[in-house]
Amino acid sequence: MHKIIIGNWKQNPAKLVQAKKIADEVRKMSTKIVADIVICPPTPFLHTVSPSKKIALGAQDTSIEKDGAHTGDVGAGQLRSVGVSYVIVGHSERRALGETSEITAKKAVVALKAGMSPVICVGEHERHHDGAHWQVISRELHASLSGISRIQIKRVVIAYEPIWAIGSSAKGVMKTEDIAESMIFVKKVLGEIYGNKAAHGVRVVYGGSVDNLNALEIAERGEVSGFLVGRASLDPKKFLKIAETLK
Ligand code: PGA
């Protein structure tokens, strides 16, 4: 299975013309990339990315509801109908607004039913000397995967994102050896839930301050199946440099 790079634009850029420019540059520069590329623009800019063999379109969230009176929400079926094939669920920035692992699991199931791949985000707020973060990650994984079958898990991407390493207030990228340890731990938990064979087929990516300078080392020694990239995904050159490290 190919490695995967997922660009999460979050609530950026400010204007449609800028979104078009980023999408266009990524498309032009992506021809030599081996990894699967997914771009997740904010909803009004989804159409700036034309899904192709090389680049898939992703959304940053989905409603649990199929349709109806849910002002402001966008449903999984609606996303699928405009070419979206991946959906980020349970991102820490949404969890901070009250999204629980139970809601995340429901969103993931809804996304799968609509024919998309959920990108399920998990990660600890802090590392504890006594290793308490392992319990946090394990609990979050179990709860966020509730209702997802062994058949469906193949289509799921897990994004391990330690919250302290995400965004402009991050303490910085996680050490590569710690990323490797976390990746192995996530796969161990997946193995407990789905059996080692099924777990082996699941892509587990790292996210949190990945950029063009640290990506190569993490790609080579971090046991990752790819990256979830925030800030650096808005800069096509940086984004493609990161993508190049995934062979
Ligand atoms: P960052 O964001 O790369 O800007 O740290 C990652 C994410 O939140 O997915």
Tab-separated table of C-alpha atoms and ligand atoms in Angstrom:
chain	number	residue	atom	x	y	z
A	1	MET	CA	0.000	0.000	0.000
A	2	HIS	CA	1.250	3.484	-0.804
A	3	LYS	CA	2.246	5.850	1.924
A	4	ILE	CA	-0.014	8.870	2.272
A	5	ILE	CA	0.345	12.602	2.821
A	6	ILE	CA	-2.696	14.528	3.979
A	7	GLY	CA	-2.695	18.322	3.826
A	8	ASN	CA	-5.051	19.940	6.328
A	9	TRP	CA	-5.532	23.587	5.364
A	10	LYS	CA	-7.733	24.213	8.429
A	11	GLN	CA	-9.479	27.626	8.152
A	12	ASN	CA	-7.006	28.824	5.517
A	13	PRO	CA	-6.287	30.522	3.170
A	14	ALA	CA	-8.309	33.751	3.451
A	15	LYS	CA	-9.493	34.033	-0.160
A	16	LEU	CA	-10.627	31.794	-3.003
A	17	VAL	CA	-7.883	33.041	-5.354
A	18	GLN	CA	-5.229	31.950	-2.880
A	19	ALA	CA	-6.831	28.524	-2.484
A	20	LYS	CA	-6.905	28.093	-6.266
A	21	LYS	CA	-3.235	29.026	-6.473
A	22	ILE	CA	-2.141	26.544	-3.801
A	23	ALA	CA	-4.233	23.738	-5.302
A	24	ASP	CA	-2.911	24.482	-8.770
A	25	GLU	CA	0.739	24.523	-7.712
A	26	VAL	CA	0.398	21.291	-5.756
A	27	ARG	CA	-1.192	19.648	-8.796
A	28	LYS	CA	1.599	20.805	-11.120
A	29	MET	CA	4.377	19.712	-8.795
A	30	SER	CA	2.873	16.392	-7.779
A	31	THR	CA	3.740	14.319	-10.842
A	32	LYS	CA	6.787	12.610	-9.339
A	33	ILE	CA	5.278	11.878	-5.944
A	34	VAL	CA	4.895	8.190	-5.115
A	35	ALA	CA	2.728	8.625	-2.028
A	36	ASP	CA	-1.035	9.150	-2.166
A	37	ILE	CA	-1.809	12.846	-1.769
A	38	VAL	CA	-4.930	14.091	-0.021
A	39	ILE	CA	-5.802	17.779	0.258
A	40	CYS	CA	-8.399	18.920	2.784
A	41	PRO	CA	-9.487	22.502	2.027
A	42	PRO	CA	-12.179	24.297	4.026
A	43	THR	CA	-15.667	23.555	2.654
A	44	PRO	CA	-16.111	26.668	0.429
A	45	PHE	CA	-12.834	25.838	-1.322
A	46	LEU	CA	-13.389	22.092	-1.847
A	47	HIS	CA	-13.947	22.668	-5.561
A	48	THR	CA	-10.456	24.157	-5.998
A	49	VAL	CA	-9.015	20.626	-5.849
A	50	SER	CA	-10.036	18.407	-8.748
A	51	PRO	CA	-9.719	14.826	-7.565
A	52	SER	CA	-7.453	12.760	-9.814
A	53	LYS	CA	-5.448	9.539	-9.678
A	54	LYS	CA	-2.669	11.478	-7.993
A	55	ILE	CA	-4.571	13.804	-5.669
A	56	ALA	CA	-7.624	12.918	-3.601
A	57	LEU	CA	-9.990	15.427	-2.088
A	58	GLY	CA	-10.546	15.409	1.666
A	59	ALA	CA	-12.855	17.238	4.061
A	60	GLN	CA	-11.996	18.408	7.556
A	61	ASP	CA	-15.146	17.164	9.259
A	62	THR	CA	-18.549	15.622	8.612
A	63	SER	CA	-21.936	15.689	10.247
A	64	ILE	CA	-23.238	12.501	11.835
A	65	GLU	CA	-26.674	13.158	10.401
A	66	LYS	CA	-27.690	12.002	6.955
A	67	ASP	CA	-29.734	15.093	6.125
A	68	GLY	CA	-32.384	17.373	7.554
A	69	ALA	CA	-32.639	20.314	9.917
A	70	HIS	CA	-29.000	20.731	10.957
A	71	THR	CA	-28.077	24.311	10.161
A	72	GLY	CA	-24.434	24.753	9.297
A	73	ASP	CA	-23.655	21.044	9.028
A	74	VAL	CA	-22.399	19.210	5.967
A	75	GLY	CA	-23.238	15.534	5.550
A	76	ALA	CA	-20.995	12.673	4.466
A	77	GLY	CA	-23.200	11.889	1.457
A	78	GLN	CA	-23.035	15.525	0.356
A	79	LEU	CA	-19.246	15.499	0.648
A	80	ARG	CA	-19.021	12.266	-1.326
A	81	SER	CA	-21.236	13.753	-4.042
A	82	VAL	CA	-18.727	16.551	-4.701
A	83	GLY	CA	-15.790	14.140	-4.997
A	84	VAL	CA	-14.553	13.937	-1.419
A	85	SER	CA	-12.987	10.574	-0.579
A	86	TYR	CA	-11.299	11.212	2.794
A	87	VAL	CA	-12.640	12.927	5.922
A	88	ILE	CA	-10.658	14.001	8.963
A	89	VAL	CA	-12.572	13.112	12.130
A	90	GLY	CA	-11.714	13.732	15.759
A	91	HIS	CA	-9.040	16.333	15.064
A	92	SER	CA	-7.772	17.752	18.357
A	93	GLU	CA	-9.039	21.206	17.367
A	94	ARG	CA	-12.553	19.752	17.127
A	95	ARG	CA	-12.119	17.653	20.248
A	96	ALA	CA	-11.212	20.919	22.032
A	97	LEU	CA	-14.701	22.167	21.046
A	98	GLY	CA	-16.332	19.184	22.704
A	99	GLU	CA	-16.086	16.375	20.163
A	100	THR	CA	-15.728	13.125	22.074
A	101	SER	CA	-14.278	9.831	20.876
A	102	GLU	CA	-17.847	8.502	20.724
A	103	ILE	CA	-18.831	11.260	18.278
A	104	THR	CA	-15.601	10.686	16.357
A	105	ALA	CA	-16.473	6.994	15.997
A	106	LYS	CA	-19.965	7.836	14.729
A	107	LYS	CA	-18.505	10.246	12.173
A	108	ALA	CA	-16.026	7.612	11.028
A	109	VAL	CA	-18.818	5.063	10.549
A	110	VAL	CA	-20.944	7.597	8.642
A	111	ALA	CA	-17.953	8.412	6.400
A	112	LEU	CA	-17.322	4.720	5.688
A	113	LYS	CA	-20.989	4.136	4.863
A	114	ALA	CA	-20.872	7.048	2.411
A	115	GLY	CA	-17.901	5.418	0.654
A	116	MET	CA	-15.117	7.573	2.098
A	117	SER	CA	-12.052	6.863	4.212
A	118	PRO	CA	-12.046	8.467	7.644
A	119	VAL	CA	-8.769	9.882	8.953
A	120	ILE	CA	-9.222	9.304	12.672
A	121	CYS	CA	-7.046	11.561	14.842
A	122	VAL	CA	-5.803	10.547	18.271
A	123	GLY	CA	-3.073	11.865	20.532
A	124	GLU	CA	-2.177	12.786	24.075
A	125	HIS	CA	-2.151	16.283	25.574
A	126	GLU	CA	1.192	15.626	27.239
A	127	ARG	CA	3.783	12.919	27.817
A	128	HIS	CA	3.875	11.588	31.365
A	129	HIS	CA	7.019	10.250	32.995
A	130	ASP	CA	5.059	7.275	34.297
A	131	GLY	CA	3.779	6.440	30.794
A	132	ALA	CA	0.145	7.447	31.530
A	133	HIS	CA	-0.124	8.788	27.946
A	134	TRP	CA	-0.182	5.215	26.627
A	135	GLN	CA	-3.492	4.679	28.395
A	136	VAL	CA	-4.837	7.911	26.946
A	137	ILE	CA	-3.922	6.844	23.403
A	138	SER	CA	-5.260	3.320	23.888
A	139	ARG	CA	-8.565	4.539	25.330
A	140	GLU	CA	-8.988	7.096	22.570
A	141	LEU	CA	-8.295	4.499	19.883
A	142	HIS	CA	-10.702	1.935	21.330
A	143	ALA	CA	-13.500	4.501	21.679
A	144	SER	CA	-12.895	6.219	18.327
A	145	LEU	CA	-12.944	2.885	16.475
A	146	SER	CA	-16.143	1.662	18.075
A	147	GLY	CA	-18.489	0.230	15.435
A	148	ILE	CA	-15.794	-0.135	12.761
A	149	SER	CA	-15.452	-3.724	11.556
A	150	ARG	CA	-12.376	-5.709	10.597
A	151	ILE	CA	-13.365	-5.343	6.944
A	152	GLN	CA	-13.808	-1.582	7.245
A	153	ILE	CA	-10.591	-0.907	9.155
A	154	LYS	CA	-8.558	-1.363	5.944
A	155	ARG	CA	-10.083	1.858	4.631
A	156	VAL	CA	-9.328	3.834	7.768
A	157	VAL	CA	-6.276	6.036	8.259
A	158	ILE	CA	-5.137	6.680	11.835
A	159	ALA	CA	-3.431	10.020	12.443
A	160	TYR	CA	-1.354	10.003	15.596
A	161	GLU	CA	-0.964	13.651	16.583
A	162	PRO	CA	0.439	14.494	20.016
A	163	ILE	CA	-1.501	17.665	20.809
A	164	TRP	CA	1.508	19.462	22.287
A	165	ALA	CA	3.273	19.163	18.911
A	166	ILE	CA	0.471	20.653	16.771
A	167	GLY	CA	0.093	24.165	15.391
A	168	SER	CA	1.878	27.471	15.848
A	169	SER	CA	1.896	27.196	19.665
A	170	ALA	CA	3.530	23.745	19.487
A	171	LYS	CA	6.503	22.868	21.622
A	172	GLY	CA	8.004	21.547	18.380
A	173	VAL	CA	8.039	18.287	16.506
A	174	MET	CA	8.191	15.061	18.493
A	175	LYS	CA	11.534	13.256	18.607
A	176	THR	CA	11.783	10.654	15.860
A	177	GLU	CA	12.433	7.787	18.263
A	178	ASP	CA	9.367	8.782	20.275
A	179	ILE	CA	7.285	8.910	17.092
A	180	ALA	CA	8.491	5.408	16.216
A	181	GLU	CA	7.557	4.182	19.691
A	182	SER	CA	4.070	5.708	19.426
A	183	MET	CA	3.530	4.283	15.939
A	184	ILE	CA	4.390	0.801	17.174
A	185	PHE	CA	2.091	1.286	20.152
A	186	VAL	CA	-0.828	2.381	17.934
A	187	LYS	CA	-0.314	-0.680	15.724
A	188	LYS	CA	-0.201	-2.902	18.822
A	189	VAL	CA	-3.566	-1.528	19.982
A	190	LEU	CA	-5.000	-1.989	16.467
A	191	GLY	CA	-3.709	-5.572	16.609
A	192	GLU	CA	-5.515	-6.138	19.921
A	193	ILE	CA	-8.772	-4.922	18.401
A	194	TYR	CA	-8.601	-6.352	14.877
A	195	GLY	CA	-5.878	-8.997	14.940
A	196	ASN	CA	-2.339	-8.432	13.724
A	197	LYS	CA	-3.032	-9.216	10.083
A	198	ALA	CA	-5.813	-6.645	9.700
A	199	ALA	CA	-3.871	-4.123	11.809
A	200	HIS	CA	-0.894	-4.477	9.521
A	201	GLY	CA	-2.926	-3.130	6.586
A	202	VAL	CA	-3.906	0.107	8.343
A	203	ARG	CA	-1.995	3.253	7.539
A	204	VAL	CA	-0.874	5.100	10.654
A	205	VAL	CA	0.461	8.581	9.976
A	206	TYR	CA	2.166	11.159	12.164
A	207	GLY	CA	1.034	14.785	12.489
A	208	GLY	CA	2.363	17.752	14.452
A	209	SER	CA	4.803	20.374	13.123
A	210	VAL	CA	5.950	18.273	10.182
A	211	ASP	CA	7.874	20.430	7.711
A	212	ASN	CA	10.335	20.172	4.854
A	213	LEU	CA	13.268	20.125	7.294
A	214	ASN	CA	12.244	17.332	9.665
A	215	ALA	CA	10.184	15.106	7.343
A	216	LEU	CA	13.011	13.003	5.904
A	217	GLU	CA	14.275	11.757	9.235
A	218	ILE	CA	10.753	10.941	10.441
A	219	ALA	CA	9.928	9.218	7.140
A	220	GLU	CA	13.058	7.089	7.368
A	221	ARG	CA	13.109	6.214	11.054
A	222	GLY	CA	9.713	7.096	12.494
A	223	GLU	CA	7.827	3.915	11.433
A	224	VAL	CA	5.198	6.139	9.780
A	225	SER	CA	2.901	5.314	6.853
A	226	GLY	CA	2.770	9.004	6.056
A	227	PHE	CA	2.017	12.457	7.427
A	228	LEU	CA	-0.857	14.745	8.334
A	229	VAL	CA	0.448	18.228	7.632
A	230	GLY	CA	-1.131	21.487	8.805
A	231	ARG	CA	0.797	24.742	8.346
A	232	ALA	CA	3.318	23.428	5.807
A	233	SER	CA	0.486	22.198	3.542
A	234	LEU	CA	-0.319	25.823	2.648
A	235	ASP	CA	3.095	26.191	1.041
A	236	PRO	CA	3.118	23.978	-2.066
A	237	LYS	CA	6.927	23.776	-2.244
A	238	LYS	CA	7.242	22.689	1.394
A	239	PHE	CA	4.301	20.315	1.073
A	240	LEU	CA	5.783	18.577	-1.960
A	241	LYS	CA	9.218	18.380	-0.322
A	242	ILE	CA	7.572	16.538	2.567
A	243	ALA	CA	5.693	14.298	0.113
A	244	GLU	CA	8.959	13.395	-1.631
A	245	THR	CA	10.294	11.798	1.562
A	246	LEU	CA	7.519	9.173	1.476
A	247	LYS	CA	8.730	6.354	-0.733
B	1	PGA	P1	0.679	21.420	12.056
B	1	PGA	O1	-0.805	20.830	12.207
B	1	PGA	O2	1.371	20.640	10.976
B	1	PGA	O3	0.482	22.859	11.709
B	1	PGA	O4	1.340	21.234	13.406
B	1	PGA	C1	-1.039	19.458	12.135
B	1	PGA	C2	-2.493	19.163	12.305
B	1	PGA	O5	-3.150	19.819	13.140
B	1	PGA	O6	-3.074	18.298	11.637
